[in-house]
Tab-separated table of C-alpha atoms in Angstrom:
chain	number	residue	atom	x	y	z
A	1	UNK	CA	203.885	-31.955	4.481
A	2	UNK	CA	206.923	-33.017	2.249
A	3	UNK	CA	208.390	-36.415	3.008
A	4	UNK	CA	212.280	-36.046	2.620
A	5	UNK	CA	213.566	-39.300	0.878
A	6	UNK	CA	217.132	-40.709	0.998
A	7	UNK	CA	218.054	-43.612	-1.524
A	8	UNK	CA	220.720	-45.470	0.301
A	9	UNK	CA	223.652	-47.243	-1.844
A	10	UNK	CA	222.689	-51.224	-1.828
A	11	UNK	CA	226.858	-51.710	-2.394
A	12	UNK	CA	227.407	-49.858	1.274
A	13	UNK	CA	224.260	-51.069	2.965
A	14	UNK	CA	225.943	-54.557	3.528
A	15	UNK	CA	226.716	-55.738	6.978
A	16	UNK	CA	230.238	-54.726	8.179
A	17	UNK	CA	230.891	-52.403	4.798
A	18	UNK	CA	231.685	-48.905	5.064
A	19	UNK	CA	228.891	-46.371	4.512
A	20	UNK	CA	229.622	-43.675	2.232
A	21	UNK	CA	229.541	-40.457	3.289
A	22	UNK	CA	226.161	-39.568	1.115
A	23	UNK	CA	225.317	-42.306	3.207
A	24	UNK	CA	226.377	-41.278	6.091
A	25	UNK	CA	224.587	-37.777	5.582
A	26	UNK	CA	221.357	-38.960	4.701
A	27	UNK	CA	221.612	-41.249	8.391
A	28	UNK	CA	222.867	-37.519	9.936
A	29	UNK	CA	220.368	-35.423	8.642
A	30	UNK	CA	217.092	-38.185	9.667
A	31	UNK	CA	218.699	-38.295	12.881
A	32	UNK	CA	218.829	-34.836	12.840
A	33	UNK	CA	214.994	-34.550	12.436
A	34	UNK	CA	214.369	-37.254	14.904
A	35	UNK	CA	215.803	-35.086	17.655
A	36	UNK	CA	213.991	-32.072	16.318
A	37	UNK	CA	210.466	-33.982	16.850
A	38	UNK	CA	209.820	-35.523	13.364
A	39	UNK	CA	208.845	-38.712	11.966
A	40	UNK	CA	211.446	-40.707	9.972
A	41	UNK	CA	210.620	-44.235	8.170
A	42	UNK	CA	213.507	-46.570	8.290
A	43	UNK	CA	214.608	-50.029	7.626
A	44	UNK	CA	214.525	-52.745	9.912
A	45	UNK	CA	215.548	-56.429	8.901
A	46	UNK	CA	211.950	-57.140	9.992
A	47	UNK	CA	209.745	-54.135	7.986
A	48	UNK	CA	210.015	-50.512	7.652
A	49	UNK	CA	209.473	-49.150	11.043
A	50	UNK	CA	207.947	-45.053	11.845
A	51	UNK	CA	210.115	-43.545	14.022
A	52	UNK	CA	209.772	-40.783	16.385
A	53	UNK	CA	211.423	-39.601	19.445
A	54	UNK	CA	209.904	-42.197	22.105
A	55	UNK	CA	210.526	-38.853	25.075
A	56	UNK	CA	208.549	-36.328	23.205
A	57	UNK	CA	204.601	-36.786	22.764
A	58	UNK	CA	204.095	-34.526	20.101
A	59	UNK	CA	206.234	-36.238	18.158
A	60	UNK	CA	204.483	-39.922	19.219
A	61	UNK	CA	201.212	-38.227	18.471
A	62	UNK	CA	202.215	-37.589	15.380
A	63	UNK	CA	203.091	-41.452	14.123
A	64	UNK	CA	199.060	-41.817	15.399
A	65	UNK	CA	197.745	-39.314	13.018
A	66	UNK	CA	200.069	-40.212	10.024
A	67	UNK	CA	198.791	-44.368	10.746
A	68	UNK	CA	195.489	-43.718	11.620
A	69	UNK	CA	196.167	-46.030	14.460
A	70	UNK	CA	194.070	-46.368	17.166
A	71	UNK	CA	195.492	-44.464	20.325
A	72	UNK	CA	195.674	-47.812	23.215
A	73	UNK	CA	197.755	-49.998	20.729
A	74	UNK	CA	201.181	-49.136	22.352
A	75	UNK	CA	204.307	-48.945	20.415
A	76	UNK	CA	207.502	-50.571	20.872
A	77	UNK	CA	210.611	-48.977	21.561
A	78	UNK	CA	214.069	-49.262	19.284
A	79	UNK	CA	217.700	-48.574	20.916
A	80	UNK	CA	220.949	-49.231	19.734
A	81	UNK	CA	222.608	-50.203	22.909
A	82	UNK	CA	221.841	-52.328	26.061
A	83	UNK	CA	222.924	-49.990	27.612
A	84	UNK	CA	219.519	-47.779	27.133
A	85	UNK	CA	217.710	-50.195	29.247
A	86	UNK	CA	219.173	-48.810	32.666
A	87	UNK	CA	217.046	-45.988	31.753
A	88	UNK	CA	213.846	-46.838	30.118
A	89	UNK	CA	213.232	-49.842	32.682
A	90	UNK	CA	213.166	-50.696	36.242
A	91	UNK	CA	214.600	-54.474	35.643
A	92	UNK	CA	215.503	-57.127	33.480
A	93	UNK	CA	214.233	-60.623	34.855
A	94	UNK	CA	217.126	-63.137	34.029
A	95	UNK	CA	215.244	-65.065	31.827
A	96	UNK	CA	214.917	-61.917	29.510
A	97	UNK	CA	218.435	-61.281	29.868
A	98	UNK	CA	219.477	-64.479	28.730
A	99	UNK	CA	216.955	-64.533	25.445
A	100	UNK	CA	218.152	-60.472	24.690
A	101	UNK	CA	222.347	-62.226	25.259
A	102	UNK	CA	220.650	-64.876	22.597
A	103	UNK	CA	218.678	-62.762	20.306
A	104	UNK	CA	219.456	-59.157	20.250
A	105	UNK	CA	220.025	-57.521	18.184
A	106	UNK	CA	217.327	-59.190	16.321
A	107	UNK	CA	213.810	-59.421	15.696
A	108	UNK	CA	212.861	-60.004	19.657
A	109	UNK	CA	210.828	-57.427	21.214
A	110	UNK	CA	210.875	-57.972	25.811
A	111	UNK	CA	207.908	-56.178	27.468
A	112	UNK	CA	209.550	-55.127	31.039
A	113	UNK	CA	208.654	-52.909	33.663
A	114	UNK	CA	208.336	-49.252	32.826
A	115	UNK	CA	210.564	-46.372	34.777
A	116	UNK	CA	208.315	-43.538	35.767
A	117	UNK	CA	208.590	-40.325	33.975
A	118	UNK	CA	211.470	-41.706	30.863
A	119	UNK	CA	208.783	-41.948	28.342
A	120	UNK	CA	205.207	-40.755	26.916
A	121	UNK	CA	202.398	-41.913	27.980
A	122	UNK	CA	201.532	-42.277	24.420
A	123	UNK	CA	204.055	-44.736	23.541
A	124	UNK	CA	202.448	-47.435	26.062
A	125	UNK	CA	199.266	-46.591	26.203
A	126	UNK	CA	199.266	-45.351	29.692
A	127	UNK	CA	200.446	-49.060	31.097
A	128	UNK	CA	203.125	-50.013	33.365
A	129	UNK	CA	205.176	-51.836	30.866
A	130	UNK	CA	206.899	-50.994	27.295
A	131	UNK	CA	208.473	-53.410	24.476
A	132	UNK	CA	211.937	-52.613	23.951
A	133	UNK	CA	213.913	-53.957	21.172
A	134	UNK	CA	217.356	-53.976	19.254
A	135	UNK	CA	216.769	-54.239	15.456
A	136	UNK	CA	219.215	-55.974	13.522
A	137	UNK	CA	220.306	-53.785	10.532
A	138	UNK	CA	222.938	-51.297	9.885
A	139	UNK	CA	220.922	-48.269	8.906
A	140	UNK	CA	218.498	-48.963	11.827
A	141	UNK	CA	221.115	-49.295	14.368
A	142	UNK	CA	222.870	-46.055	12.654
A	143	UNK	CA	220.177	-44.238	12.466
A	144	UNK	CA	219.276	-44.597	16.261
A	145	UNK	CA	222.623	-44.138	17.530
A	146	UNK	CA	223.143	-40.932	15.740
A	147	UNK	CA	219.338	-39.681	17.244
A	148	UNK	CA	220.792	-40.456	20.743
A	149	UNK	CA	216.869	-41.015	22.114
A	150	UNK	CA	214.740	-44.376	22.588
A	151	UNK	CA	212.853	-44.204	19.189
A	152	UNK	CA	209.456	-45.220	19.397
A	153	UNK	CA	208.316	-47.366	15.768
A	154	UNK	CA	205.708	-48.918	14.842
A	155	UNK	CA	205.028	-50.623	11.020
A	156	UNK	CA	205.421	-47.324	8.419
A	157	UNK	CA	202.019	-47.934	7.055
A	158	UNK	CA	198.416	-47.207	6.872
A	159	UNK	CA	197.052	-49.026	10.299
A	160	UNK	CA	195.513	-52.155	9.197
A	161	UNK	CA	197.008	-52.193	5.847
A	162	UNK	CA	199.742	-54.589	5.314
A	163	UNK	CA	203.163	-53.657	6.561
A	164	UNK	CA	205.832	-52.760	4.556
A	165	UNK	CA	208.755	-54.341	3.649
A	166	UNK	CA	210.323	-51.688	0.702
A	167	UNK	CA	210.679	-47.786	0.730
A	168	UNK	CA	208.204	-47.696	-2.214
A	169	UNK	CA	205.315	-49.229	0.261
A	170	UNK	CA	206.240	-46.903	2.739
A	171	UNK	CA	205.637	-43.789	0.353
A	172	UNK	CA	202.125	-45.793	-0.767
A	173	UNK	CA	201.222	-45.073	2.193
A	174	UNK	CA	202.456	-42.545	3.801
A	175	UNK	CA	203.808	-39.633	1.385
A	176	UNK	CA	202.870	-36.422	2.253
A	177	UNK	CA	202.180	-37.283	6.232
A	178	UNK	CA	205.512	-38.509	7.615
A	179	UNK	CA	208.579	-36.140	7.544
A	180	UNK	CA	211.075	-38.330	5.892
A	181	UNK	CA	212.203	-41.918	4.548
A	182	UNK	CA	215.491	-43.437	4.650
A	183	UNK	CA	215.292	-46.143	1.760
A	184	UNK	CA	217.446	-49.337	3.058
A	185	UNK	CA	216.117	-51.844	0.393
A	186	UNK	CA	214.093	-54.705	1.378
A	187	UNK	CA	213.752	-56.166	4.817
A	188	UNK	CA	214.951	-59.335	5.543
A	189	UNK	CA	212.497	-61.482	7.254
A	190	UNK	CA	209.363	-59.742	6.061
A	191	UNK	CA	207.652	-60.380	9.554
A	192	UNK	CA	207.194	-58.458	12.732
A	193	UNK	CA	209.620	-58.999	15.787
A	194	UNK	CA	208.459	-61.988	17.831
A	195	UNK	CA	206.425	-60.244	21.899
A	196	UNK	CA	207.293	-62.143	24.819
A	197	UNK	CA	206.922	-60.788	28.032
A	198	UNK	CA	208.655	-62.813	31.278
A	199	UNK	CA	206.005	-63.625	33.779
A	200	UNK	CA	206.885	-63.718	37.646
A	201	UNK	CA	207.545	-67.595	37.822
A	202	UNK	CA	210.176	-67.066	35.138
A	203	UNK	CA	207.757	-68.703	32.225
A	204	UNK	CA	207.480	-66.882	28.726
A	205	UNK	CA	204.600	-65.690	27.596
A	206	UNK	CA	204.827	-64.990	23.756
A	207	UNK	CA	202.364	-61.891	23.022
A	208	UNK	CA	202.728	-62.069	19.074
A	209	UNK	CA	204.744	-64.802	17.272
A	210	UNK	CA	207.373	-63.394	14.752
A	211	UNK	CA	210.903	-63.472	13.630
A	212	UNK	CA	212.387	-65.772	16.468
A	213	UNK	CA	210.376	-69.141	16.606
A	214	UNK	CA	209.118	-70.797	19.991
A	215	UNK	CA	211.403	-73.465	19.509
A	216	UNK	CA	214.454	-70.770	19.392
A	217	UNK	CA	213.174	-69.403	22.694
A	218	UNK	CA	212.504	-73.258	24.041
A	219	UNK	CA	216.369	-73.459	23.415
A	220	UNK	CA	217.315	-70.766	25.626
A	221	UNK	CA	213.990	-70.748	28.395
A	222	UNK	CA	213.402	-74.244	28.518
A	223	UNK	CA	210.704	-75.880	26.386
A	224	UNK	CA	207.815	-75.998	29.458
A	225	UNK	CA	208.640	-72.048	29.867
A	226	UNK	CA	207.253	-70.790	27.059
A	227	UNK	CA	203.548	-70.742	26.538
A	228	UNK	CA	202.189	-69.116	22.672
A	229	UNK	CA	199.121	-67.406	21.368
A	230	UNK	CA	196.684	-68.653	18.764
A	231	UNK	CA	196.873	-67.925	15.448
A	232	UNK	CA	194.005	-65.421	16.071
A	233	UNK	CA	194.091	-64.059	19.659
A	234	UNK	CA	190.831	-61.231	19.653
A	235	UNK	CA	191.215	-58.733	17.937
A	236	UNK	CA	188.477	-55.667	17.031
A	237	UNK	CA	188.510	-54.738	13.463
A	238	UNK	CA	188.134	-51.515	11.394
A	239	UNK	CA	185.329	-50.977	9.722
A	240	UNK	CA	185.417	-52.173	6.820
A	241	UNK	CA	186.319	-55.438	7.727
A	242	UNK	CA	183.602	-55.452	9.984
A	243	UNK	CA	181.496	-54.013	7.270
A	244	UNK	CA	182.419	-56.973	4.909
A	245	UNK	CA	181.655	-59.667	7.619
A	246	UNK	CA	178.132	-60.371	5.598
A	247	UNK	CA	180.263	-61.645	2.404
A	248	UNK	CA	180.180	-64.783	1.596
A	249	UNK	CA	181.552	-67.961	3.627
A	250	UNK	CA	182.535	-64.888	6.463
A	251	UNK	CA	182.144	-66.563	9.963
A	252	UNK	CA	181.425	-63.697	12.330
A	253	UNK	CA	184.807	-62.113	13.782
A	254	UNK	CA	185.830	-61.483	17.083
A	255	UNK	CA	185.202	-58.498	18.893
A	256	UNK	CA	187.016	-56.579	22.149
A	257	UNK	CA	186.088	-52.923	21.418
A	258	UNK	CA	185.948	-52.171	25.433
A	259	UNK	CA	188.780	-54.491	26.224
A	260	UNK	CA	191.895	-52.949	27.660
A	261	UNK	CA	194.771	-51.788	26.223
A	262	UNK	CA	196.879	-54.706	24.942
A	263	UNK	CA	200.700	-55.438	25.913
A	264	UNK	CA	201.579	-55.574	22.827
A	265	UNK	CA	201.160	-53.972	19.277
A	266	UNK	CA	198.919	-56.947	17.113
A	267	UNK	CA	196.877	-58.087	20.123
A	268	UNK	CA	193.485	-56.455	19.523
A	269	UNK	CA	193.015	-54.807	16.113
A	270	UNK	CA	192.863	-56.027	12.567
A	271	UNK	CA	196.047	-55.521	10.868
A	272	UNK	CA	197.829	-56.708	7.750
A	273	UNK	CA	194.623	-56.241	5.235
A	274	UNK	CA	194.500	-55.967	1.813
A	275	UNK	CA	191.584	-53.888	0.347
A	276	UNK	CA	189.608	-56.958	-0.734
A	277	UNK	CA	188.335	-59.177	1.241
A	278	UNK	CA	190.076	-62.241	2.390
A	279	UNK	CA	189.151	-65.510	3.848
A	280	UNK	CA	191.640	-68.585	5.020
A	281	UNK	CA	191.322	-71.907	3.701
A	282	UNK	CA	191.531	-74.653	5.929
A	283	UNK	CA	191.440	-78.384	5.080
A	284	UNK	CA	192.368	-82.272	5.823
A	285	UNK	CA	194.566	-81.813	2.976
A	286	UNK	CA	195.790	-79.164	0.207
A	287	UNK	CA	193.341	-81.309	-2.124
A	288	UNK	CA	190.652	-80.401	-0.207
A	289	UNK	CA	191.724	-76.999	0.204
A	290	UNK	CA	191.795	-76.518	-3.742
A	291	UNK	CA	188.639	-78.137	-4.302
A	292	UNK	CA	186.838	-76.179	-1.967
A	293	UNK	CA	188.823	-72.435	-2.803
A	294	UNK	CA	188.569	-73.056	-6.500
A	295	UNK	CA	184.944	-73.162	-5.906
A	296	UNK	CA	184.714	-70.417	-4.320
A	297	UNK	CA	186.345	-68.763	-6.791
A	298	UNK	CA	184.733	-69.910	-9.240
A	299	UNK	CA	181.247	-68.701	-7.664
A	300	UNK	CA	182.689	-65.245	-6.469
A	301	UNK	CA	183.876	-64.347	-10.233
A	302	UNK	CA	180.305	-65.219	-11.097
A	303	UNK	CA	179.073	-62.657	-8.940
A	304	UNK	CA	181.128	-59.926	-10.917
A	305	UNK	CA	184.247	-60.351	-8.460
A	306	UNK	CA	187.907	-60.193	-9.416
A	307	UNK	CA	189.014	-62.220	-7.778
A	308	UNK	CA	192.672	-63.288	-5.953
A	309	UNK	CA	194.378	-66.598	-4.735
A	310	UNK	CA	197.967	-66.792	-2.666
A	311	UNK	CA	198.837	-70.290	-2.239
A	312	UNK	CA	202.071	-72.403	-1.914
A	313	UNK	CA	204.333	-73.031	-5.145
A	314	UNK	CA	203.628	-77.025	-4.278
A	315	UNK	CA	199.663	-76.859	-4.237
A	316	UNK	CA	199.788	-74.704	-7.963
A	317	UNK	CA	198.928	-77.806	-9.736
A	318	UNK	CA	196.118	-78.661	-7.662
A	319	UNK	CA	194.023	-75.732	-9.021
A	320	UNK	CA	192.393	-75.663	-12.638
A	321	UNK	CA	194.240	-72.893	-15.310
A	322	UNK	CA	192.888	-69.435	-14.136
A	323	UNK	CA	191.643	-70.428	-11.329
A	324	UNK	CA	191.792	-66.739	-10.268
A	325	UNK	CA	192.309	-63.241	-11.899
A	326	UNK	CA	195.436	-62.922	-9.627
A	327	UNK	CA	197.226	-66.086	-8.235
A	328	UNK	CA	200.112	-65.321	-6.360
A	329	UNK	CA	202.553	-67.855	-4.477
A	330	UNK	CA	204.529	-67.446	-0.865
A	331	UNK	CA	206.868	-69.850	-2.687
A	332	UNK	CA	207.560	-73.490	-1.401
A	333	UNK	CA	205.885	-74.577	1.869
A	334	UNK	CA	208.861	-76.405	3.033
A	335	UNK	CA	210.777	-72.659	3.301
A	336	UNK	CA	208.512	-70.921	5.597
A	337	UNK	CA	211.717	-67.928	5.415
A	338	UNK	CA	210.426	-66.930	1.267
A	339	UNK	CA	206.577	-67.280	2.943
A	340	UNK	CA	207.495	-64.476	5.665
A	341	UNK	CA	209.685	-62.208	3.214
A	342	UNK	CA	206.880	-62.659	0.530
A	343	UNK	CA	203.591	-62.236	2.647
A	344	UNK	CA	203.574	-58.310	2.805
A	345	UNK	CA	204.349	-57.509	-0.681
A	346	UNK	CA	202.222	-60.202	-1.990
A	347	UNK	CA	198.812	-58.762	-0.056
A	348	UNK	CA	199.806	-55.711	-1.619
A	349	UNK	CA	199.700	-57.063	-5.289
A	350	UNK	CA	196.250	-58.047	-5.203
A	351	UNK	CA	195.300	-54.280	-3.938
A	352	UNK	CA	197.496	-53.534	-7.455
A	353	UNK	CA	195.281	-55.989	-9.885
A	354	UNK	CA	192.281	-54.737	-7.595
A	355	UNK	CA	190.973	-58.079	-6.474
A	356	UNK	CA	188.202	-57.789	-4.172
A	357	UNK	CA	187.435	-61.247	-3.297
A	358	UNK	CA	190.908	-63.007	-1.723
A	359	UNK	CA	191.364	-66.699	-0.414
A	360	UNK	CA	194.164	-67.892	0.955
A	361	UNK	CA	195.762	-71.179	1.938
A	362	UNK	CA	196.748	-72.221	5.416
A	363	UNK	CA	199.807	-73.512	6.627
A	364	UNK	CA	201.379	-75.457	9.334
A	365	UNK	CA	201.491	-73.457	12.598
A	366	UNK	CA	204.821	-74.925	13.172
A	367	UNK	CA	208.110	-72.933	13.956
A	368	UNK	CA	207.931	-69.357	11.572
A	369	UNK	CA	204.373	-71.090	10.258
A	370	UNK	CA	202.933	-69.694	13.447
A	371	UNK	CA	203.559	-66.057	12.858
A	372	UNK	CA	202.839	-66.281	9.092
A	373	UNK	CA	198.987	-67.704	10.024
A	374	UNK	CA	198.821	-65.186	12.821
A	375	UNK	CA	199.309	-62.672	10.266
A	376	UNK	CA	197.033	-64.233	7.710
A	377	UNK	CA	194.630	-64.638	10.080
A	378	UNK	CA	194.483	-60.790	11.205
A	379	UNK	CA	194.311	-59.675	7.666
A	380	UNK	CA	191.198	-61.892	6.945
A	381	UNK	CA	189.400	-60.322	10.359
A	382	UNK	CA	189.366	-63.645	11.797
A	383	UNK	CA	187.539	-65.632	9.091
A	384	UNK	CA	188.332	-69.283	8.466
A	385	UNK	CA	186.633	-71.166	5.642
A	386	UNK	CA	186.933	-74.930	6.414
A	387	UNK	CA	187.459	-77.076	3.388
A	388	UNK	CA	185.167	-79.875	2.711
């Protein structure tokens, strides 16, 4: 298959500018190909997202084949207008109401009640309930008005790999097996939409942390409404994470291979991974996280590894010159924002220098810190090494 590729202009990409009508044709002629049951890669200000007509199964099917993804991860929905809800769902608690007046459009995704019939089974994995959300960029919102359907989009990469937050990461992974891309420059946040689905006593239950914080959701649903998920909810992973489990300092990982499907997309599998293997750092203190990862290191590159570190700007200074083949930093810990925009790309780079032994520091689970350590933690499979 030939993936069709549109270079947007950066100058016209701008909130509230004027597209230009090359533009304005690329957006037509994706849309075009959404309605006629293709697959289109677009920007989000999350990551790039795989779109397909959310109605039409053959076209969902073929986001599963192109991702490898396994077939009872659901997939959430993208519209362009409110308005869509009336007929994808059967209601809209309140509570969700109030957080989509808040936070859409915007990196919020609301699992509600499915209507019967509106949808493929595919896109929810055969459950009562879909994620619906209204992404907050341009070209997205363009793009989906111009399709007139509910597009169904998941990450536009490899499943498991990490997702992708330019065009060119998109074509690494999917060139050849997606029908087109629509190159918006980079996202914005860098991080998944934040789950939350509103229970029947009104609480929040967040499904995966993201873009909008628990404390931005407190402010609208009440602090005591909203109840989170761990860093590493269980997940099953492929198989060559669970191949690499026996590699050094690798606590076993969770397992839920004949677990339902999940509500959400990030629930159950490994995602996120580079090719190397990765382990999280964990410590008292970012001392004792450096002493103990430098080690490590130290030992691994002694086995014949090359070998990768991605730490925060502050802690450089607390490892020894070289201290890895590739060190790579989220930038400072005090702006979790350059952490979530950088996480992505970064995994990526150490799949470009070929590391094969990764360690990574932890951070606070506080505010955005939550979703950046949920997705740290499902791209090391679960495995925690605790500093001495």
């Amino acid at each position: 298959m030939e993936t069709k590729y549109w270079k947007l202009s950066s100058a016209e990409r701008e909130a509230g500018r004027e597209r230009n009508p090359a533009d304005e044709a690329a957006i037509a002629e994706a849309a075009e190909l959404l309605k006629a049951g293709g697959t289109v890669a677009f920007p989000t200000e999350t990551v790039y997202g795989l779109g397909a007509d959310a109605r039409n199964t053959e076209a969902v099917e073929a986001i599963f084949k192109a991702k490898g993804r396994p077939s009872d991860n659901p997939l959430i929905v993208h519209i362009a207008d409110r308005t869509a809800l009336g007929e994808l769902v059967t209601e809209v608690p309140p509570v969700a109401a109030a957080l989509m007046d808040a936070y859409w459009p915007g990196p919020l995704t609301v699992v509600l009640p499915l209507r019967a019939g509106v949808l493929s089974t595919r896109v929810t994995a055969g459950l009562d309930t879909v994620g619906v959300r209204m992404p907050d960029h341009p070209v997205a919102l363009a793009l989906l008005a111009a399709a007139e359907c509910p597009v169904a989009a998941p990450s536009a990469n490899r499943s498991g790999r990490p997702s992708p937050t330019l065009a060119g990461h998109v074509l690494d992974d999917l060139a050849g097996k997606i029908g087109g891309v629509l190159d918006g420059g980079a996202a914005g946040v860098g991080l998944e939409s934040t789950v939350v689905q509103v229970q029947p006593d009104g609480s929040v239950a967040v499904l995966r942390p993201g873009g909008i914080t628990a404390a931005q959701l407190a402010a609208v649903a009440g602090e005591a409404a909203v109840t989170g998920v761990s860093a590493a909810p269980d997940f099953t992973p492929p198989l060559e994470a669970a191949e690499a489990l026996d590699r050094p300092a690798a606590p076993d990982a969770a397992a839920g291979g004949g677990s339902p499907a999940p509500r959400a997309p990030g629930m159950k599998y490994a995602h996120y991974a580079p090719r190397g293997w990765l382990g999280v750092v964990r410590g008292s203190s970012p001392a004792s996280e450096a002493k103990t990862a430098a080690g490590l290191l130290a030992a691994a590159r002694g086995r014949g590894e090359k070998t990768g570190m991605l730490l925060f700007e502050e802690h450089l200074s607390l490892y020894p010159a070289g201290a890895a083949d590739c060190v790579v930093s989220l930038g400072p810990l005090a702006s979790p924002e350059t952490a979530a925009r950088s996480l992505y790309a970064a995994l990526r780079r150490f799949d470009e220098a070929g590391a094969t032994y990764i360690l990574a520091e932890a951070c606070p689970e506080t505010g955005l810190g939550s979703a950046i350590m949920n997705r740290l933690m499902k791209a090391a499979a679960g495995r925690v090494i605790d500093a001495e």
